[in-house]
């Protein structure tokens, strides 16, 4: 378990170093920095859950948490890449980030978000936890939509011509599959 802790510390250090380097070189997309910072709580929450599950030998939620952790890491990796203005925003960046974060919103909404937050049946700690976990996903959808609009303006095209039909279909099926797999765990 100490290996997991050390990997987390090293990754956090390397991400911070990369962001600071981008800021110093004045080649930073501030929306992506804000989005990346917003994902700290979900990563911390997942990391802490692994420690608790292992310590308490509570393995029934292990794979469900693994789904969220892996998909959050993939999404954060793409977001981290887009922090630098040197990195071109491509349609696959947009679709991967959107697919993963929409799946989190759907699964989180079906699991707890609607009951705890919208219906007000959760206690205060559950509401704050759900906001901390689902909030970055909503922010990702918002900021990536904004980035899409910038890309449309730069390329002087329409939303329809920005993406290939195959990309959109693949994104839809992947999102649907992720939701089904994530919900079944």
PDB file of C-alpha atoms in Angstrom:
ATOM      1  CA  UNK A   1       0.000   0.000   0.000  1.00  0.00           C
ATOM      2  CA  UNK A   2       2.937   2.319   0.579  1.00  0.00           C
ATOM      3  CA  UNK A   3       3.747   1.972  -3.145  1.00  0.00           C
ATOM      4  CA  UNK A   4       0.335   3.439  -3.978  1.00  0.00           C
ATOM      5  CA  UNK A   5       1.060   6.359  -1.673  1.00  0.00           C
ATOM      6  CA  UNK A   6       4.475   6.988  -3.214  1.00  0.00           C
ATOM      7  CA  UNK A   7       3.104   6.823  -6.754  1.00  0.00           C
ATOM      8  CA  UNK A   8       0.445   9.373  -5.786  1.00  0.00           C
ATOM      9  CA  UNK A   9       3.037  11.736  -4.315  1.00  0.00           C
ATOM     10  CA  UNK A  10       5.365  11.459  -7.332  1.00  0.00           C
ATOM     11  CA  UNK A  11       2.514  11.974  -9.821  1.00  0.00           C
ATOM     12  CA  UNK A  12       1.254  15.005  -7.878  1.00  0.00           C
ATOM     13  CA  UNK A  13       4.782  16.452  -7.882  1.00  0.00           C
ATOM     14  CA  UNK A  14       5.260  15.896 -11.631  1.00  0.00           C
ATOM     15  CA  UNK A  15       1.858  17.399 -12.469  1.00  0.00           C
ATOM     16  CA  UNK A  16       2.604  20.454 -10.327  1.00  0.00           C
ATOM     17  CA  UNK A  17       6.008  20.842 -11.959  1.00  0.00           C
ATOM     18  CA  UNK A  18       4.451  20.684 -15.440  1.00  0.00           C
ATOM     19  CA  UNK A  19       1.760  23.245 -14.602  1.00  0.00           C
ATOM     20  CA  UNK A  20       4.272  25.634 -13.033  1.00  0.00           C
ATOM     21  CA  UNK A  21       6.535  25.286 -16.076  1.00  0.00           C
ATOM     22  CA  UNK A  22       3.614  26.171 -18.365  1.00  0.00           C
ATOM     23  CA  UNK A  23       2.753  29.177 -16.200  1.00  0.00           C
ATOM     24  CA  UNK A  24       6.366  30.428 -16.194  1.00  0.00           C
ATOM     25  CA  UNK A  25       6.570  30.068 -19.987  1.00  0.00           C
ATOM     26  CA  UNK A  26       3.217  31.889 -20.331  1.00  0.00           C
ATOM     27  CA  UNK A  27       1.774  29.083 -22.423  1.00  0.00           C
ATOM     28  CA  UNK A  28      -1.063  28.077 -20.168  1.00  0.00           C
ATOM     29  CA  UNK A  29      -4.779  27.580 -20.774  1.00  0.00           C
ATOM     30  CA  UNK A  30      -6.215  28.823 -17.493  1.00  0.00           C
ATOM     31  CA  UNK A  31      -9.517  27.022 -18.020  1.00  0.00           C
ATOM     32  CA  UNK A  32      -7.662  23.732 -18.109  1.00  0.00           C
ATOM     33  CA  UNK A  33      -5.633  24.625 -15.006  1.00  0.00           C
ATOM     34  CA  UNK A  34      -8.840  25.380 -13.122  1.00  0.00           C
ATOM     35  CA  UNK A  35     -10.394  22.176 -14.421  1.00  0.00           C
ATOM     36  CA  UNK A  36      -7.339  20.156 -13.400  1.00  0.00           C
ATOM     37  CA  UNK A  37      -7.323  21.688  -9.915  1.00  0.00           C
ATOM     38  CA  UNK A  38     -11.025  20.836  -9.559  1.00  0.00           C
ATOM     39  CA  UNK A  39     -10.159  17.136 -10.018  1.00  0.00           C
ATOM     40  CA  UNK A  40      -7.906  17.040  -6.947  1.00  0.00           C
ATOM     41  CA  UNK A  41     -10.741  16.105  -4.581  1.00  0.00           C
ATOM     42  CA  UNK A  42     -12.018  13.145  -6.668  1.00  0.00           C
ATOM     43  CA  UNK A  43      -8.453  11.797  -6.924  1.00  0.00           C
ATOM     44  CA  UNK A  44      -7.860  12.265  -3.206  1.00  0.00           C
ATOM     45  CA  UNK A  45     -11.226  10.698  -2.395  1.00  0.00           C
ATOM     46  CA  UNK A  46     -10.466   7.640  -4.539  1.00  0.00           C
ATOM     47  CA  UNK A  47      -6.974   7.293  -3.126  1.00  0.00           C
ATOM     48  CA  UNK A  48      -8.298   7.527   0.424  1.00  0.00           C
ATOM     49  CA  UNK A  49     -11.015   4.958  -0.323  1.00  0.00           C
ATOM     50  CA  UNK A  50      -8.427   2.468  -1.540  1.00  0.00           C
ATOM     51  CA  UNK A  51      -6.550   2.850   1.720  1.00  0.00           C
ATOM     52  CA  UNK A  52      -9.772   2.384   3.699  1.00  0.00           C
ATOM     53  CA  UNK A  53     -10.977  -0.582   1.632  1.00  0.00           C
ATOM     54  CA  UNK A  54      -7.622  -2.306   2.000  1.00  0.00           C
ATOM     55  CA  UNK A  55      -7.275  -1.526   5.703  1.00  0.00           C
ATOM     56  CA  UNK A  56     -10.827  -2.583   6.569  1.00  0.00           C
ATOM     57  CA  UNK A  57     -10.796  -5.525   4.116  1.00  0.00           C
ATOM     58  CA  UNK A  58     -13.935  -4.101   2.513  1.00  0.00           C
ATOM     59  CA  UNK A  59     -13.461  -5.289  -1.039  1.00  0.00           C
ATOM     60  CA  UNK A  60     -17.056  -5.206  -2.337  1.00  0.00           C
ATOM     61  CA  UNK A  61     -16.651  -1.600  -3.558  1.00  0.00           C
ATOM     62  CA  UNK A  62     -13.086  -2.064  -4.840  1.00  0.00           C
ATOM     63  CA  UNK A  63     -13.953  -2.524  -8.537  1.00  0.00           C
ATOM     64  CA  UNK A  64     -16.579   0.214  -8.543  1.00  0.00           C
ATOM     65  CA  UNK A  65     -13.960   2.609  -7.155  1.00  0.00           C
ATOM     66  CA  UNK A  66     -11.388   1.248  -9.616  1.00  0.00           C
ATOM     67  CA  UNK A  67     -13.667   2.221 -12.509  1.00  0.00           C
ATOM     68  CA  UNK A  68     -13.936   5.809 -11.260  1.00  0.00           C
ATOM     69  CA  UNK A  69     -10.226   6.037 -10.465  1.00  0.00           C
ATOM     70  CA  UNK A  70      -9.043   4.770 -13.852  1.00  0.00           C
ATOM     71  CA  UNK A  71     -11.487   6.897 -15.826  1.00  0.00           C
ATOM     72  CA  UNK A  72     -10.649   9.952 -13.696  1.00  0.00           C
ATOM     73  CA  UNK A  73      -6.933   9.411 -14.307  1.00  0.00           C
ATOM     74  CA  UNK A  74      -7.470   9.133 -18.073  1.00  0.00           C
ATOM     75  CA  UNK A  75      -9.596  12.277 -18.144  1.00  0.00           C
ATOM     76  CA  UNK A  76      -7.108  14.173 -15.969  1.00  0.00           C
ATOM     77  CA  UNK A  77      -4.263  13.061 -18.231  1.00  0.00           C
ATOM     78  CA  UNK A  78      -5.986  14.579 -21.245  1.00  0.00           C
ATOM     79  CA  UNK A  79      -6.792  17.737 -19.279  1.00  0.00           C
ATOM     80  CA  UNK A  80      -3.172  17.984 -18.110  1.00  0.00           C
ATOM     81  CA  UNK A  81      -1.995  17.667 -21.698  1.00  0.00           C
ATOM     82  CA  UNK A  82      -4.306  20.519 -22.750  1.00  0.00           C
ATOM     83  CA  UNK A  83      -2.959  22.890 -20.081  1.00  0.00           C
ATOM     84  CA  UNK A  84      -0.127  23.864 -22.408  1.00  0.00           C
ATOM     85  CA  UNK A  85      -1.055  26.067 -25.339  1.00  0.00           C
ATOM     86  CA  UNK A  86       1.569  24.160 -27.317  1.00  0.00           C
ATOM     87  CA  UNK A  87      -0.754  21.169 -27.328  1.00  0.00           C
ATOM     88  CA  UNK A  88      -3.349  21.408 -30.067  1.00  0.00           C
ATOM     89  CA  UNK A  89      -6.903  20.709 -29.005  1.00  0.00           C
ATOM     90  CA  UNK A  90      -8.084  17.852 -31.181  1.00  0.00           C
ATOM     91  CA  UNK A  91     -11.507  16.306 -31.498  1.00  0.00           C
ATOM     92  CA  UNK A  92     -10.393  13.108 -29.757  1.00  0.00           C
ATOM     93  CA  UNK A  93      -9.372  15.171 -26.682  1.00  0.00           C
ATOM     94  CA  UNK A  94     -12.838  16.677 -26.578  1.00  0.00           C
ATOM     95  CA  UNK A  95     -14.664  13.394 -27.063  1.00  0.00           C
ATOM     96  CA  UNK A  96     -12.623  11.413 -24.530  1.00  0.00           C
ATOM     97  CA  UNK A  97     -13.009  14.048 -21.824  1.00  0.00           C
ATOM     98  CA  UNK A  98     -16.717  14.483 -22.582  1.00  0.00           C
ATOM     99  CA  UNK A  99     -17.402  10.742 -22.699  1.00  0.00           C
ATOM    100  CA  UNK A 100     -15.687  10.010 -19.401  1.00  0.00           C
ATOM    101  CA  UNK A 101     -17.158  12.960 -17.531  1.00  0.00           C
ATOM    102  CA  UNK A 102     -20.672  12.416 -18.891  1.00  0.00           C
ATOM    103  CA  UNK A 103     -20.444   8.798 -17.775  1.00  0.00           C
ATOM    104  CA  UNK A 104     -19.436   9.979 -14.290  1.00  0.00           C
ATOM    105  CA  UNK A 105     -22.394  12.354 -14.199  1.00  0.00           C
ATOM    106  CA  UNK A 106     -24.809   9.627 -15.295  1.00  0.00           C
ATOM    107  CA  UNK A 107     -23.464   6.972 -12.923  1.00  0.00           C
ATOM    108  CA  UNK A 108     -23.021   9.412 -10.037  1.00  0.00           C
ATOM    109  CA  UNK A 109     -26.488  10.765 -10.666  1.00  0.00           C
ATOM    110  CA  UNK A 110     -27.994   7.305 -10.676  1.00  0.00           C
ATOM    111  CA  UNK A 111     -26.013   6.256  -7.608  1.00  0.00           C
ATOM    112  CA  UNK A 112     -26.245   9.106  -5.158  1.00  0.00           C
ATOM    113  CA  UNK A 113     -26.287  12.611  -6.594  1.00  0.00           C
ATOM    114  CA  UNK A 114     -30.018  12.846  -7.309  1.00  0.00           C
ATOM    115  CA  UNK A 115     -31.087  11.277  -4.015  1.00  0.00           C
ATOM    116  CA  UNK A 116     -28.616  13.076  -1.756  1.00  0.00           C
ATOM    117  CA  UNK A 117     -28.541  16.485  -3.377  1.00  0.00           C
ATOM    118  CA  UNK A 118     -31.649  17.093  -5.445  1.00  0.00           C
ATOM    119  CA  UNK A 119     -34.117  15.247  -3.208  1.00  0.00           C
ATOM    120  CA  UNK A 120     -32.293  16.440  -0.070  1.00  0.00           C
ATOM    121  CA  UNK A 121     -32.196  12.987   1.504  1.00  0.00           C
ATOM    122  CA  UNK A 122     -28.451  13.016   2.190  1.00  0.00           C
ATOM    123  CA  UNK A 123     -26.851  14.484   5.269  1.00  0.00           C
ATOM    124  CA  UNK A 124     -24.554  17.481   4.912  1.00  0.00           C
ATOM    125  CA  UNK A 125     -21.351  15.450   4.504  1.00  0.00           C
ATOM    126  CA  UNK A 126     -22.928  13.360   1.722  1.00  0.00           C
ATOM    127  CA  UNK A 127     -24.099  16.476  -0.101  1.00  0.00           C
ATOM    128  CA  UNK A 128     -20.622  18.059   0.077  1.00  0.00           C
ATOM    129  CA  UNK A 129     -19.005  14.799  -1.001  1.00  0.00           C
ATOM    130  CA  UNK A 130     -21.340  14.486  -3.988  1.00  0.00           C
ATOM    131  CA  UNK A 131     -20.744  18.104  -4.993  1.00  0.00           C
ATOM    132  CA  UNK A 132     -16.990  17.520  -4.744  1.00  0.00           C
ATOM    133  CA  UNK A 133     -17.195  14.376  -6.854  1.00  0.00           C
ATOM    134  CA  UNK A 134     -19.738  15.375  -9.521  1.00  0.00           C
ATOM    135  CA  UNK A 135     -18.924  19.109  -9.624  1.00  0.00           C
ATOM    136  CA  UNK A 136     -15.641  18.629 -11.529  1.00  0.00           C
ATOM    137  CA  UNK A 137     -17.480  16.470 -14.058  1.00  0.00           C
ATOM    138  CA  UNK A 138     -20.012  19.234 -14.728  1.00  0.00           C
ATOM    139  CA  UNK A 139     -17.134  21.724 -14.937  1.00  0.00           C
ATOM    140  CA  UNK A 140     -15.360  19.468 -17.445  1.00  0.00           C
ATOM    141  CA  UNK A 141     -18.431  19.311 -19.666  1.00  0.00           C
ATOM    142  CA  UNK A 142     -18.792  23.097 -19.460  1.00  0.00           C
ATOM    143  CA  UNK A 143     -15.109  23.897 -20.112  1.00  0.00           C
ATOM    144  CA  UNK A 144     -14.711  21.321 -22.878  1.00  0.00           C
ATOM    145  CA  UNK A 145     -17.836  22.717 -24.551  1.00  0.00           C
ATOM    146  CA  UNK A 146     -16.193  26.145 -24.321  1.00  0.00           C
ATOM    147  CA  UNK A 147     -12.987  24.714 -25.793  1.00  0.00           C
ATOM    148  CA  UNK A 148     -15.073  23.184 -28.601  1.00  0.00           C
ATOM    149  CA  UNK A 149     -16.555  26.591 -29.397  1.00  0.00           C
ATOM    150  CA  UNK A 150     -13.036  28.076 -29.541  1.00  0.00           C
ATOM    151  CA  UNK A 151     -11.966  25.270 -31.875  1.00  0.00           C
ATOM    152  CA  UNK A 152     -14.979  25.909 -34.132  1.00  0.00           C
ATOM    153  CA  UNK A 153     -14.094  29.610 -34.272  1.00  0.00           C
ATOM    154  CA  UNK A 154     -10.414  28.917 -35.012  1.00  0.00           C
ATOM    155  CA  UNK A 155     -11.172  26.405 -37.757  1.00  0.00           C
ATOM    156  CA  UNK A 156     -14.041  28.489 -39.134  1.00  0.00           C
ATOM    157  CA  UNK A 157     -16.376  25.524 -39.306  1.00  0.00           C
ATOM    158  CA  UNK A 158     -19.624  24.352 -37.795  1.00  0.00           C
ATOM    159  CA  UNK A 159     -20.095  21.908 -34.961  1.00  0.00           C
ATOM    160  CA  UNK A 160     -21.425  19.420 -37.466  1.00  0.00           C
ATOM    161  CA  UNK A 161     -18.300  19.590 -39.639  1.00  0.00           C
ATOM    162  CA  UNK A 162     -15.861  19.612 -36.694  1.00  0.00           C
ATOM    163  CA  UNK A 163     -16.474  15.963 -35.831  1.00  0.00           C
ATOM    164  CA  UNK A 164     -16.687  12.962 -38.118  1.00  0.00           C
ATOM    165  CA  UNK A 165     -19.921  10.984 -37.807  1.00  0.00           C
ATOM    166  CA  UNK A 166     -17.867   7.922 -36.891  1.00  0.00           C
ATOM    167  CA  UNK A 167     -16.197   9.805 -34.022  1.00  0.00           C
ATOM    168  CA  UNK A 168     -19.544  10.859 -32.603  1.00  0.00           C
ATOM    169  CA  UNK A 169     -21.021   7.370 -32.951  1.00  0.00           C
ATOM    170  CA  UNK A 170     -17.964   5.812 -31.326  1.00  0.00           C
ATOM    171  CA  UNK A 171     -18.127   8.366 -28.524  1.00  0.00           C
ATOM    172  CA  UNK A 172     -21.818   7.604 -27.969  1.00  0.00           C
ATOM    173  CA  UNK A 173     -21.255   3.837 -27.868  1.00  0.00           C
ATOM    174  CA  UNK A 174     -18.168   4.125 -25.661  1.00  0.00           C
ATOM    175  CA  UNK A 175     -20.025   6.410 -23.230  1.00  0.00           C
ATOM    176  CA  UNK A 176     -22.962   3.990 -23.164  1.00  0.00           C
ATOM    177  CA  UNK A 177     -20.645   1.024 -22.589  1.00  0.00           C
ATOM    178  CA  UNK A 178     -18.774   2.864 -19.847  1.00  0.00           C
ATOM    179  CA  UNK A 179     -22.051   3.680 -18.114  1.00  0.00           C
ATOM    180  CA  UNK A 180     -23.237   0.080 -18.332  1.00  0.00           C
ATOM    181  CA  UNK A 181     -19.943  -1.329 -17.080  1.00  0.00           C
ATOM    182  CA  UNK A 182     -19.530   1.327 -14.409  1.00  0.00           C
ATOM    183  CA  UNK A 183     -23.085   0.826 -13.152  1.00  0.00           C
ATOM    184  CA  UNK A 184     -22.746  -2.962 -13.032  1.00  0.00           C
ATOM    185  CA  UNK A 185     -19.625  -2.895 -10.856  1.00  0.00           C
TER     186      UNK A 185
END
